[in-house]
Amino acid sequence: MKSSDFKRLTPYLYEIPATYRADMRVPARFYADAELLQQALGDKSLDQLANSATLPGIVAYALAMPDIHQGYGFPIGGVVATRVPDGVISPGGVGYDINCGVRLLGTRLSRDDVTPWLDELANQLQRNCPHGVGRGGEFALNRQQLADVVRQGARWALAQGYATKTDLERTEEGGCIAEADPTKISDRAYERAQDQLGTLGSGNHFIEVDVVDEIFDETAADRMGLFPGQIVAQIHCGSRGFGHQVCTDYVARFQRVVHQYGIELPDRELVCAPLSSPEGQDYLAAMKGAANFAFANRQLLTHLIRRSFEDALAGKVDDFSVYQIYDIAHNMAKIEEHEVDGRRVRVCVHRKGATRAFGPGSPVLPDIYRDIGQPVLVPGSMGTASWVLVGTEGSMAQSFGSTCHGAGRTMSRSRAKKEVRGNELRRELEAQGIHVRAGSLSGLAEEAPRAYKDVDRVIEIVHGAGIARKVARIVPVAVVKG
């Protein structure tokens, strides 16, 4: 694809018209500025976006956020809504790590309170929070217990004493998506999940201790309990091998039946099934179960982070308690109502590397945040800022209540490992005052800041386009990487 194939609609919004290809059912739109546009043209992500505009039942347009980059099926950063019940659902529009998401935790501590003990806090987080490829944890569950997690999500953790009611209230969907069905998930998925609750995994997943660097919306920040210089913590992870196996299983199943439904696709990675079909309904029920597993996983990691703060800071600071600000998903398909062509319609919104960003007044938001809009958590990369935003009326009007999910890669993991030495990167980060704990130096290298876009630039675009509003910028002081 080249720049002459699309037109600029607004300062931050571009469109590939439906006439670009005969098989496109709707236009494809993406948010960018001049620099990020050139980066998007450097891989196949815009071609993948145009491919997603061919899905049966798609409404309005296919969308991509400014952190767009090449993925499996959809580009990462893709948003597509298909009509219910006659549209399709696509695992490639959700991703392998179902309900990969971010949780932000607050404290009443300032940077000065914690700085003398920061190295010990990093050590305790590394010790208490299992991380790395295939790493298991202390919460080994049998098949029946895992089925309970699939049905109950973070509610299971509450019943076991690992959560508070406030934690669940401040989690997307209350930490549990209804109508998950444990019987629609394979034996292999359950085998992979046995000891993975309460574990971080590898790749771009992390636990960070951050400092609130700057406040942009005092009303929203005050509502969330954020203040300059405050110590907060982030968790970025998902459903581990459990969700990966669910996606693997249903991609294979859909590939076997897609032609029975007369669906022709430009890319087999877009494989899908009618939402109303047995295969579509089974995938939806299994995906919800994997999403609930991820909510429970981040909840157990929250429990372990609270333990780590106590282990490192008890007797050294007045108040080491850790409270939840919000938890969001950015790999999910959800049945929602949105306005399309002036009418309210039920659609299946695929968000693949995109965050739900509902605006003020949405009835699904917790009471404390309903008048300011949904908190949106956008992690950066090691050594760079992360952001707290809120959803807006603009996101509801433009993007099916969605916004970006991160910085977005500019460099593949294999290339990053070739170009970056993990030990040198660790020294660079520690010279910046960031305490680093990593499962491996090669894993550290593949998540180097230079492998990602400028997250501040991404945020300026979504803020400027009106699909999210800046609340606070936070910067890392300690990082635990898988």
CSV table of C-alpha atoms in Angstrom, one decimal:
chain,number,residue,atom,x,y,z
A,1,MET,CA,0.0,0.0,0.0
A,2,LYS,CA,1.2,3.5,-0.7
A,3,SER,CA,0.1,7.0,0.4
A,4,SER,CA,-1.9,7.7,-2.7
A,5,ASP,CA,-4.2,4.9,-1.8
A,6,PHE,CA,-5.8,6.8,1.1
A,7,LYS,CA,-7.1,10.3,1.9
A,8,ARG,CA,-6.8,12.4,5.0
A,9,LEU,CA,-10.2,13.1,6.7
A,10,THR,CA,-9.1,15.1,9.7
A,11,PRO,CA,-5.6,16.1,11.1
A,12,TYR,CA,-5.3,12.7,12.7
A,13,LEU,CA,-7.6,10.4,10.7
A,14,TYR,CA,-7.0,8.8,7.3
A,15,GLU,CA,-9.3,6.6,5.2
A,16,ILE,CA,-8.7,3.8,2.6
A,17,PRO,CA,-11.9,4.0,0.6
A,18,ALA,CA,-14.0,0.9,0.0
A,19,THR,CA,-13.2,1.3,-3.7
A,20,TYR,CA,-9.6,0.5,-3.0
A,21,ARG,CA,-10.4,-3.2,-3.5
A,22,ALA,CA,-13.5,-4.9,-4.9
A,23,ASP,CA,-13.8,-7.2,-1.9
A,24,MET,CA,-13.9,-4.4,0.7
A,25,ARG,CA,-17.4,-4.0,2.2
A,26,VAL,CA,-16.7,-0.7,4.0
A,27,PRO,CA,-13.9,1.8,4.1
A,28,ALA,CA,-10.9,1.3,6.4
A,29,ARG,CA,-9.8,4.2,8.7
A,30,PHE,CA,-6.8,4.7,10.8
A,31,TYR,CA,-5.5,7.3,13.2
A,32,ALA,CA,-2.0,8.7,12.7
A,33,ASP,CA,0.2,11.7,12.2
A,34,ALA,CA,2.8,12.1,9.4
A,35,GLU,CA,5.6,10.2,11.3
A,36,LEU,CA,3.4,7.3,12.4
A,37,LEU,CA,1.9,7.0,9.0
A,38,GLN,CA,5.3,6.3,7.5
A,39,GLN,CA,6.0,3.7,10.2
A,40,ALA,CA,2.6,2.0,9.4
A,41,LEU,CA,3.6,1.9,5.7
A,42,GLY,CA,6.7,0.0,6.7
A,43,ASP,CA,4.9,-3.3,7.4
A,44,LYS,CA,1.8,-5.0,6.2
A,45,SER,CA,-0.5,-3.6,8.9
A,46,LEU,CA,-2.5,-1.3,6.6
A,47,ASP,CA,-3.0,-4.2,4.1
A,48,GLN,CA,-4.3,-6.2,7.1
A,49,LEU,CA,-6.6,-3.4,7.9
A,50,ALA,CA,-8.0,-3.4,4.4
A,51,ASN,CA,-8.4,-7.2,4.6
A,52,SER,CA,-10.5,-6.8,7.8
A,53,ALA,CA,-12.9,-4.5,5.9
A,54,THR,CA,-14.0,-7.6,3.9
A,55,LEU,CA,-15.5,-9.5,6.8
A,56,PRO,CA,-19.2,-10.4,6.4
A,57,GLY,CA,-21.5,-8.3,8.5
A,58,ILE,CA,-19.0,-5.5,9.1
A,59,VAL,CA,-20.6,-2.1,9.8
A,60,ALA,CA,-19.5,1.5,9.2
A,61,TYR,CA,-15.7,1.0,8.7
A,62,ALA,CA,-12.7,-1.0,9.9
A,63,LEU,CA,-10.5,1.0,12.3
A,64,ALA,CA,-7.0,1.0,13.5
A,65,MET,CA,-5.3,3.0,16.3
A,66,PRO,CA,-2.0,4.9,16.0
A,67,ASP,CA,-0.1,2.1,17.7
A,68,ILE,CA,-1.0,-0.1,14.6
A,69,HIS,CA,1.5,-2.8,13.6
A,70,GLN,CA,1.4,-6.1,11.9
A,71,GLY,CA,-0.3,-8.9,13.7
A,72,TYR,CA,-2.1,-12.2,13.1
A,73,GLY,CA,-5.2,-11.7,11.0
A,74,PHE,CA,-6.1,-8.2,12.1
A,75,PRO,CA,-3.4,-5.6,12.6
A,76,ILE,CA,-2.6,-5.0,16.2
A,77,GLY,CA,-4.6,-1.9,17.0
A,78,GLY,CA,-7.5,-3.0,14.9
A,79,VAL,CA,-11.2,-2.4,15.8
A,80,VAL,CA,-14.1,-4.0,13.8
A,81,ALA,CA,-17.8,-4.2,14.6
A,82,THR,CA,-19.9,-6.8,13.0
A,83,ARG,CA,-23.7,-6.9,13.0
A,84,VAL,CA,-25.4,-9.2,15.5
A,85,PRO,CA,-26.6,-11.9,14.8
A,86,ASP,CA,-25.7,-12.2,11.1
A,87,GLY,CA,-22.1,-10.9,11.2
A,88,VAL,CA,-19.0,-13.0,11.9
A,89,ILE,CA,-16.6,-13.4,14.8
A,90,SER,CA,-12.9,-13.9,14.1
A,91,PRO,CA,-10.3,-15.2,16.5
A,92,GLY,CA,-7.7,-13.2,14.6
A,93,GLY,CA,-9.7,-10.1,15.6
A,94,VAL,CA,-9.1,-10.9,19.2
A,95,GLY,CA,-5.6,-12.3,19.3
A,96,TYR,CA,-3.9,-15.3,20.9
A,97,ASP,CA,-3.5,-13.7,24.3
A,98,ILE,CA,-7.2,-13.3,25.0
A,99,ASN,CA,-7.9,-10.4,27.5
A,100,CYS,CA,-4.3,-9.3,27.6
A,101,GLY,CA,-4.8,-6.2,29.6
A,102,VAL,CA,-3.5,-3.7,32.1
A,103,ARG,CA,-4.2,-3.1,35.8
A,104,LEU,CA,-3.2,0.1,37.6
A,105,LEU,CA,-2.8,0.0,41.4
A,106,GLY,CA,-2.4,3.1,43.6
A,107,THR,CA,-0.7,3.7,46.9
A,108,ARG,CA,-0.5,6.6,49.4
A,109,LEU,CA,3.2,6.7,49.1
A,110,SER,CA,5.4,9.3,47.4
A,111,ARG,CA,8.6,8.7,45.5
A,112,ASP,CA,10.7,10.0,48.4
A,113,ASP,CA,8.9,7.5,50.8
A,114,VAL,CA,10.0,4.5,48.7
A,115,THR,CA,13.3,5.5,47.1
A,116,PRO,CA,15.5,4.1,50.0
A,117,TRP,CA,13.7,0.8,49.7
A,118,LEU,CA,13.2,0.6,46.0
A,119,ASP,CA,15.8,-2.1,45.3
A,120,GLU,CA,14.3,-4.3,48.0
A,121,LEU,CA,10.8,-3.7,46.6
A,122,ALA,CA,12.1,-4.8,43.1
A,123,ASN,CA,13.6,-7.9,44.7
A,124,GLN,CA,10.4,-8.8,46.5
A,125,LEU,CA,8.3,-8.4,43.3
A,126,GLN,CA,10.7,-10.6,41.4
A,127,ARG,CA,10.6,-13.2,44.2
A,128,ASN,CA,6.9,-13.2,44.7
A,129,CYS,CA,5.6,-12.8,41.2
A,130,PRO,CA,6.5,-15.7,38.9
A,131,HIS,CA,7.7,-14.5,35.5
A,132,GLY,CA,9.2,-16.0,32.4
A,133,VAL,CA,8.4,-18.5,29.6
A,134,GLY,CA,6.3,-21.5,31.0
A,135,ARG,CA,6.9,-20.4,34.6
A,136,GLY,CA,4.3,-21.8,37.0
A,137,GLY,CA,3.2,-20.3,40.3
A,138,GLU,CA,1.8,-21.2,43.7
A,139,PHE,CA,-1.8,-21.4,42.7
A,140,ALA,CA,-1.9,-24.9,41.1
A,141,LEU,CA,-5.6,-25.8,40.4
A,142,ASN,CA,-7.4,-29.0,39.4
A,143,ARG,CA,-9.8,-29.2,36.5
A,144,GLN,CA,-12.9,-28.4,38.5
A,145,GLN,CA,-11.2,-25.4,40.1
A,146,LEU,CA,-10.2,-24.1,36.7
A,147,ALA,CA,-13.7,-24.6,35.4
A,148,ASP,CA,-14.9,-22.4,38.4
A,149,VAL,CA,-12.3,-19.7,37.3
A,150,VAL,CA,-13.6,-19.9,33.7
A,151,ARG,CA,-17.2,-19.2,34.9
A,152,GLN,CA,-16.4,-16.7,37.7
A,153,GLY,CA,-13.2,-14.8,36.8
A,154,ALA,CA,-12.1,-12.5,39.5
A,155,ARG,CA,-15.1,-13.4,41.6
A,156,TRP,CA,-13.4,-16.7,42.2
A,157,ALA,CA,-10.4,-14.8,43.6
A,158,LEU,CA,-12.7,-12.8,45.8
A,159,ALA,CA,-14.2,-16.0,47.2
A,160,GLN,CA,-10.7,-17.4,47.9
A,161,GLY,CA,-9.7,-14.2,49.8
A,162,TYR,CA,-7.4,-12.8,47.1
A,163,ALA,CA,-9.5,-9.8,46.2
A,164,THR,CA,-11.7,-7.0,47.6
A,165,LYS,CA,-15.1,-6.0,46.4
A,166,THR,CA,-13.5,-2.7,45.4
A,167,ASP,CA,-11.1,-4.6,43.2
A,168,LEU,CA,-13.9,-6.1,41.3
A,169,GLU,CA,-15.9,-2.9,41.1
A,170,ARG,CA,-12.9,-1.3,39.4
A,171,THR,CA,-12.4,-4.0,36.9
A,172,GLU,CA,-13.9,-4.0,33.4
A,173,GLU,CA,-17.0,-6.2,33.4
A,174,GLY,CA,-16.6,-6.5,37.2
A,175,GLY,CA,-13.9,-9.0,36.5
A,176,CYS,CA,-16.4,-11.6,35.1
A,177,ILE,CA,-17.9,-11.9,31.7
A,178,ALA,CA,-21.2,-13.8,31.7
A,179,GLU,CA,-22.0,-16.9,29.7
A,180,ALA,CA,-18.5,-18.4,29.7
A,181,ASP,CA,-18.7,-22.1,29.2
A,182,PRO,CA,-16.0,-24.4,30.5
A,183,THR,CA,-17.1,-27.3,28.3
A,184,LYS,CA,-16.2,-25.4,25.1
A,185,ILE,CA,-12.5,-25.4,26.1
A,186,SER,CA,-10.1,-28.2,25.2
A,187,ASP,CA,-8.4,-30.6,27.6
A,188,ARG,CA,-5.1,-29.2,26.3
A,189,ALA,CA,-6.0,-25.7,27.3
A,190,TYR,CA,-6.8,-26.9,30.9
A,191,GLU,CA,-3.5,-28.8,31.0
A,192,ARG,CA,-1.5,-25.7,30.1
A,193,ALA,CA,-3.4,-23.6,32.7
A,194,GLN,CA,-2.9,-25.8,35.7
A,195,ASP,CA,-0.2,-23.7,37.4
A,196,GLN,CA,-0.4,-20.5,35.4
A,197,LEU,CA,-2.8,-18.4,37.5
A,198,GLY,CA,-0.9,-15.6,39.3
A,199,THR,CA,2.0,-15.7,36.8
A,200,LEU,CA,3.3,-13.0,34.5
A,201,GLY,CA,4.6,-14.9,31.5
A,202,SER,CA,7.1,-13.5,29.0
A,203,GLY,CA,7.2,-11.2,26.0
A,204,ASN,CA,6.0,-7.7,26.5
A,205,HIS,CA,4.3,-8.5,29.9
A,206,PHE,CA,5.6,-6.8,33.0
A,207,ILE,CA,5.0,-5.5,36.5
A,208,GLU,CA,6.2,-1.9,37.0
A,209,VAL,CA,6.5,0.4,39.9
A,210,ASP,CA,5.9,3.9,38.5
A,211,VAL,CA,5.8,7.5,39.7
A,212,VAL,CA,3.1,9.9,38.6
A,213,ASP,CA,5.1,12.4,36.6
A,214,GLU,CA,2.4,14.9,35.5
A,215,ILE,CA,-1.3,15.5,35.9
A,216,PHE,CA,-3.4,16.9,32.9
A,217,ASP,CA,-7.0,16.5,34.3
A,218,GLU,CA,-7.1,17.3,38.0
A,219,THR,CA,-10.8,16.3,38.4
A,220,ALA,CA,-10.3,12.8,36.8
A,221,ALA,CA,-7.0,12.3,38.6
A,222,ASP,CA,-8.5,13.2,41.9
A,223,ARG,CA,-11.3,10.8,41.3
A,224,MET,CA,-8.8,8.0,40.7
A,225,GLY,CA,-6.7,9.0,43.6
A,226,LEU,CA,-3.7,10.1,41.5
A,227,PHE,CA,-1.3,12.9,42.6
A,228,PRO,CA,2.1,14.1,41.4
A,229,GLY,CA,5.0,12.1,42.8
A,230,GLN,CA,2.8,9.2,43.8
A,231,ILE,CA,4.0,5.6,43.7
A,232,VAL,CA,1.7,3.4,41.6
A,233,ALA,CA,2.1,-0.1,40.1
A,234,GLN,CA,1.1,-1.6,36.8
A,235,ILE,CA,0.4,-5.1,35.7
A,236,HIS,CA,0.4,-6.0,31.9
A,237,CYS,CA,-0.4,-9.6,31.2
A,238,GLY,CA,-3.3,-11.8,30.0
A,239,SER,CA,-4.6,-15.4,29.8
A,240,ARG,CA,-1.2,-17.1,29.4
A,241,GLY,CA,-1.1,-20.5,27.6
A,242,PHE,CA,-4.8,-21.0,28.4
A,243,GLY,CA,-6.0,-18.2,26.1
A,244,HIS,CA,-3.3,-19.1,23.5
A,245,GLN,CA,-4.7,-22.6,23.3
A,246,VAL,CA,-8.3,-21.5,23.0
A,247,CYS,CA,-7.3,-19.3,20.1
A,248,THR,CA,-5.3,-22.1,18.5
A,249,ASP,CA,-8.1,-24.6,18.8
A,250,TYR,CA,-10.8,-22.3,17.3
A,251,VAL,CA,-8.6,-21.1,14.5
A,252,ALA,CA,-8.2,-24.7,13.5
A,253,ARG,CA,-11.9,-25.5,13.9
A,254,PHE,CA,-12.9,-22.4,11.9
A,255,GLN,CA,-10.5,-23.3,9.1
A,256,ARG,CA,-12.3,-26.7,8.7
A,257,VAL,CA,-15.8,-25.1,8.3
A,258,VAL,CA,-15.4,-21.6,6.9
A,259,HIS,CA,-16.2,-22.6,3.4
A,260,GLN,CA,-19.4,-24.4,4.5
A,261,TYR,CA,-20.7,-20.9,5.2
A,262,GLY,CA,-19.7,-19.6,1.8
A,263,ILE,CA,-17.2,-17.2,3.3
A,264,GLU,CA,-14.3,-16.2,1.1
A,265,LEU,CA,-11.4,-14.3,2.7
A,266,PRO,CA,-8.3,-12.5,1.3
A,267,ASP,CA,-6.2,-14.0,4.1
A,268,ARG,CA,-6.7,-17.3,5.9
A,269,GLU,CA,-5.6,-15.7,9.2
A,270,LEU,CA,-8.9,-13.8,9.1
A,271,VAL,CA,-10.8,-17.1,9.4
A,272,CYS,CA,-14.2,-16.5,10.9
A,273,ALA,CA,-17.6,-18.0,11.4
A,274,PRO,CA,-21.1,-16.5,11.6
A,275,LEU,CA,-21.7,-15.4,15.1
A,276,SER,CA,-25.0,-17.3,15.1
A,277,SER,CA,-23.4,-20.6,14.0
A,278,PRO,CA,-22.5,-23.4,16.5
A,279,GLU,CA,-18.8,-22.7,15.9
A,280,GLY,CA,-19.2,-18.9,16.4
A,281,GLN,CA,-21.2,-19.4,19.6
A,282,ASP,CA,-18.7,-22.0,21.0
A,283,TYR,CA,-15.8,-19.7,20.3
A,284,LEU,CA,-17.6,-16.8,22.0
A,285,ALA,CA,-18.3,-18.9,25.1
A,286,ALA,CA,-14.7,-20.2,25.2
A,287,MET,CA,-13.2,-16.7,24.6
A,288,LYS,CA,-15.2,-15.4,27.6
A,289,GLY,CA,-13.8,-18.2,29.7
A,290,ALA,CA,-10.3,-17.3,28.7
A,291,ALA,CA,-11.0,-13.7,29.4
A,292,ASN,CA,-12.2,-14.6,32.9
A,293,PHE,CA,-9.1,-16.6,33.5
A,294,ALA,CA,-7.1,-13.4,32.6
A,295,PHE,CA,-9.1,-11.3,35.0
A,296,ALA,CA,-8.4,-13.8,37.8
A,297,ASN,CA,-4.7,-14.0,36.8
A,298,ARG,CA,-4.2,-10.2,37.2
A,299,GLN,CA,-6.2,-10.4,40.4
A,300,LEU,CA,-3.8,-13.0,41.9
A,301,LEU,CA,-0.8,-10.9,40.7
A,302,THR,CA,-2.4,-8.0,42.6
A,303,HIS,CA,-2.5,-10.2,45.7
A,304,LEU,CA,1.2,-11.0,45.2
A,305,ILE,CA,2.1,-7.3,44.6
A,306,ARG,CA,0.4,-6.4,47.9
A,307,ARG,CA,2.4,-9.1,49.6
A,308,SER,CA,5.6,-7.7,48.0
A,309,PHE,CA,4.9,-4.1,49.2
A,310,GLU,CA,4.3,-5.5,52.7
A,311,ASP,CA,7.5,-7.6,52.6
A,312,ALA,CA,9.6,-4.7,51.4
A,313,LEU,CA,8.1,-1.8,53.3
A,314,ALA,CA,6.4,-2.9,56.5
A,315,GLY,CA,7.9,-1.0,59.4
A,316,LYS,CA,9.7,1.4,57.0
A,317,VAL,CA,6.7,3.5,55.8
A,318,ASP,CA,3.5,4.5,57.5
A,319,ASP,CA,1.1,3.0,54.9
A,320,PHE,CA,2.2,0.3,52.4
A,321,SER,CA,-1.4,-0.6,51.3
A,322,VAL,CA,-2.1,-1.0,47.6
A,323,TYR,CA,-5.6,-0.2,46.1
A,324,GLN,CA,-7.0,-0.8,42.7
A,325,ILE,CA,-7.6,2.1,40.3
A,326,TYR,CA,-8.8,0.2,37.3
A,327,ASP,CA,-8.3,-2.9,35.1
A,328,ILE,CA,-8.9,-3.0,31.4
A,329,ALA,CA,-8.7,-5.5,28.5
A,330,HIS,CA,-7.3,-4.9,25.1
A,331,ASN,CA,-7.8,-8.2,23.3
A,332,MET,CA,-11.5,-9.1,23.3
A,333,ALA,CA,-14.7,-9.4,21.3
A,334,LYS,CA,-17.8,-8.1,23.0
A,335,ILE,CA,-21.5,-7.8,22.2
A,336,GLU,CA,-22.4,-4.1,22.6
A,337,GLU,CA,-24.8,-1.4,21.4
A,338,HIS,CA,-23.5,1.4,19.3
A,339,GLU,CA,-25.0,4.1,17.0
A,340,VAL,CA,-24.4,3.3,13.3
A,341,ASP,CA,-25.9,5.6,10.6
A,342,GLY,CA,-28.1,7.2,13.2
A,343,ARG,CA,-29.5,4.0,14.6
A,344,ARG,CA,-28.7,2.0,17.8
A,345,VAL,CA,-27.6,-1.5,16.7
A,346,ARG,CA,-26.2,-4.6,18.4
A,347,VAL,CA,-22.7,-5.4,17.2
A,348,CYS,CA,-19.8,-7.7,18.1
A,349,VAL,CA,-16.9,-5.3,18.6
A,350,HIS,CA,-13.5,-6.9,18.0
A,351,ARG,CA,-10.7,-5.0,19.8
A,352,LYS,CA,-7.3,-6.5,18.9
A,353,GLY,CA,-4.7,-4.4,20.6
A,354,ALA,CA,-7.2,-1.7,21.3
A,355,THR,CA,-8.8,-0.6,24.6
A,356,ARG,CA,-12.5,-0.1,25.4
A,357,ALA,CA,-12.9,3.6,26.1
A,358,PHE,CA,-16.5,4.3,27.0
A,359,GLY,CA,-17.4,7.9,27.6
A,360,PRO,CA,-19.1,9.6,30.5
A,361,GLY,CA,-22.5,8.4,31.5
A,362,SER,CA,-22.1,4.8,30.3
A,363,PRO,CA,-24.1,2.5,32.6
A,364,VAL,CA,-21.5,-0.2,32.5
A,365,LEU,CA,-18.9,2.0,34.3
A,366,PRO,CA,-18.5,1.9,38.1
A,367,ASP,CA,-20.4,4.7,39.9
A,368,ILE,CA,-17.1,6.4,41.0
A,369,TYR,CA,-16.1,6.9,37.3
A,370,ARG,CA,-19.4,7.2,35.5
A,371,ASP,CA,-19.4,11.0,35.2
A,372,ILE,CA,-15.7,11.2,34.0
A,373,GLY,CA,-15.6,8.3,31.6
A,374,GLN,CA,-13.9,5.0,31.7
A,375,PRO,CA,-10.2,5.0,32.9
A,376,VAL,CA,-8.0,3.9,30.0
A,377,LEU,CA,-4.5,2.5,30.8
A,378,VAL,CA,-1.8,2.7,28.0
A,379,PRO,CA,1.5,1.2,28.9
A,380,GLY,CA,4.7,2.3,27.3
A,381,SER,CA,7.9,0.3,27.1
A,382,MET,CA,10.8,0.0,29.5
A,383,GLY,CA,12.4,3.4,30.1
A,384,THR,CA,9.4,5.3,28.7
A,385,ALA,CA,6.2,6.8,30.1
A,386,SER,CA,2.8,5.1,30.4
A,387,TRP,CA,-0.4,7.0,30.4
A,388,VAL,CA,-3.8,7.2,32.2
A,389,LEU,CA,-6.6,8.5,30.0
A,390,VAL,CA,-10.4,8.5,30.1
A,391,GLY,CA,-12.9,7.6,27.4
A,392,THR,CA,-14.9,10.4,25.7
A,393,GLU,CA,-18.1,11.1,23.9
A,394,GLY,CA,-15.8,11.3,20.8
A,395,SER,CA,-14.7,7.7,21.2
A,396,MET,CA,-18.4,6.6,21.4
A,397,ALA,CA,-19.1,8.6,18.2
A,398,GLN,CA,-16.0,7.7,16.2
A,399,SER,CA,-14.5,4.4,17.3
A,400,PHE,CA,-17.1,2.2,18.8
A,401,GLY,CA,-15.9,3.3,22.3
A,402,SER,CA,-12.3,2.3,21.6
A,403,THR,CA,-8.8,3.8,21.7
A,404,CYS,CA,-5.2,2.8,21.6
A,405,HIS,CA,-3.6,0.1,23.8
A,406,GLY,CA,0.1,0.9,23.9
A,407,ALA,CA,3.1,2.3,22.0
A,408,GLY,CA,3.1,-0.3,19.2
A,409,ARG,CA,6.1,-2.1,17.9
A,410,THR,CA,8.4,-0.8,15.1
A,411,MET,CA,10.9,-3.6,15.3
A,412,SER,CA,10.2,-7.4,15.4
A,413,ARG,CA,11.4,-9.3,18.5
A,414,SER,CA,13.9,-11.2,16.4
A,415,ARG,CA,15.4,-8.0,15.0
A,416,ALA,CA,15.5,-6.4,18.5
A,417,LYS,CA,17.4,-9.3,19.9
A,418,LYS,CA,19.9,-9.0,17.0
A,419,GLU,CA,20.3,-5.2,17.5
A,420,VAL,CA,20.1,-4.9,21.3
A,421,ARG,CA,22.3,-6.5,23.9
A,422,GLY,CA,20.3,-7.3,27.0
A,423,ASN,CA,23.2,-6.5,29.5
A,424,GLU,CA,23.8,-3.1,27.8
A,425,LEU,CA,20.1,-2.3,27.9
A,426,ARG,CA,20.0,-3.2,31.6
A,427,ARG,CA,22.9,-0.8,32.3
A,428,GLU,CA,21.2,2.0,30.3
A,429,LEU,CA,18.0,1.6,32.2
A,430,GLU,CA,19.6,1.4,35.6
A,431,ALA,CA,21.6,4.5,34.8
A,432,GLN,CA,18.2,6.2,34.4
A,433,GLY,CA,17.3,5.1,37.9
A,434,ILE,CA,15.1,2.2,36.8
A,435,HIS,CA,15.6,-1.0,38.8
A,436,VAL,CA,15.3,-3.9,36.3
A,437,ARG,CA,14.5,-7.5,37.1
A,438,ALA,CA,14.3,-9.8,34.0
A,439,GLY,CA,13.6,-13.5,33.4
A,440,SER,CA,16.4,-13.4,30.7
A,441,LEU,CA,18.6,-10.9,29.0
A,442,SER,CA,17.4,-11.9,25.5
A,443,GLY,CA,13.8,-11.3,26.7
A,444,LEU,CA,14.9,-7.9,28.0
A,445,ALA,CA,16.5,-7.1,24.6
A,446,GLU,CA,13.4,-7.9,22.6
A,447,GLU,CA,11.3,-5.4,24.6
A,448,ALA,CA,13.9,-2.5,24.3
A,449,PRO,CA,12.3,1.0,24.1
A,450,ARG,CA,13.8,1.5,20.6
A,451,ALA,CA,11.7,-1.5,19.4
A,452,TYR,CA,8.5,0.6,20.0
A,453,LYS,CA,6.9,3.8,18.8
A,454,ASP,CA,6.9,7.0,20.8
A,455,VAL,CA,4.1,6.4,23.2
A,456,ASP,CA,3.8,10.2,23.9
A,457,ARG,CA,3.2,10.7,20.2
A,458,VAL,CA,0.5,8.0,20.1
A,459,ILE,CA,-1.2,9.7,23.1
A,460,GLU,CA,-1.1,13.1,21.4
A,461,ILE,CA,-3.0,11.6,18.4
A,462,VAL,CA,-5.8,9.9,20.4
A,463,HIS,CA,-6.1,13.0,22.6
A,464,GLY,CA,-6.1,15.3,19.6
A,465,ALA,CA,-8.6,13.1,17.7
A,466,GLY,CA,-10.9,13.2,20.7
A,467,ILE,CA,-11.1,9.4,21.3
A,468,ALA,CA,-9.5,9.6,24.7
A,469,ARG,CA,-8.5,12.4,27.1
A,470,LYS,CA,-5.2,12.7,28.9
A,471,VAL,CA,-5.3,12.4,32.7
A,472,ALA,CA,-1.8,11.5,33.9
A,473,ARG,CA,1.6,10.5,32.7
A,474,ILE,CA,3.6,8.0,34.8
A,475,VAL,CA,7.2,6.9,34.5
A,476,PRO,CA,8.9,3.7,35.6
A,477,VAL,CA,11.3,3.3,38.6
A,478,ALA,CA,11.3,-0.5,38.8
A,479,VAL,CA,10.4,-3.1,36.2
A,480,VAL,CA,9.9,-6.9,36.4
A,481,LYS,CA,10.0,-8.4,32.9
A,482,GLY,CA,9.1,-12.0,31.9
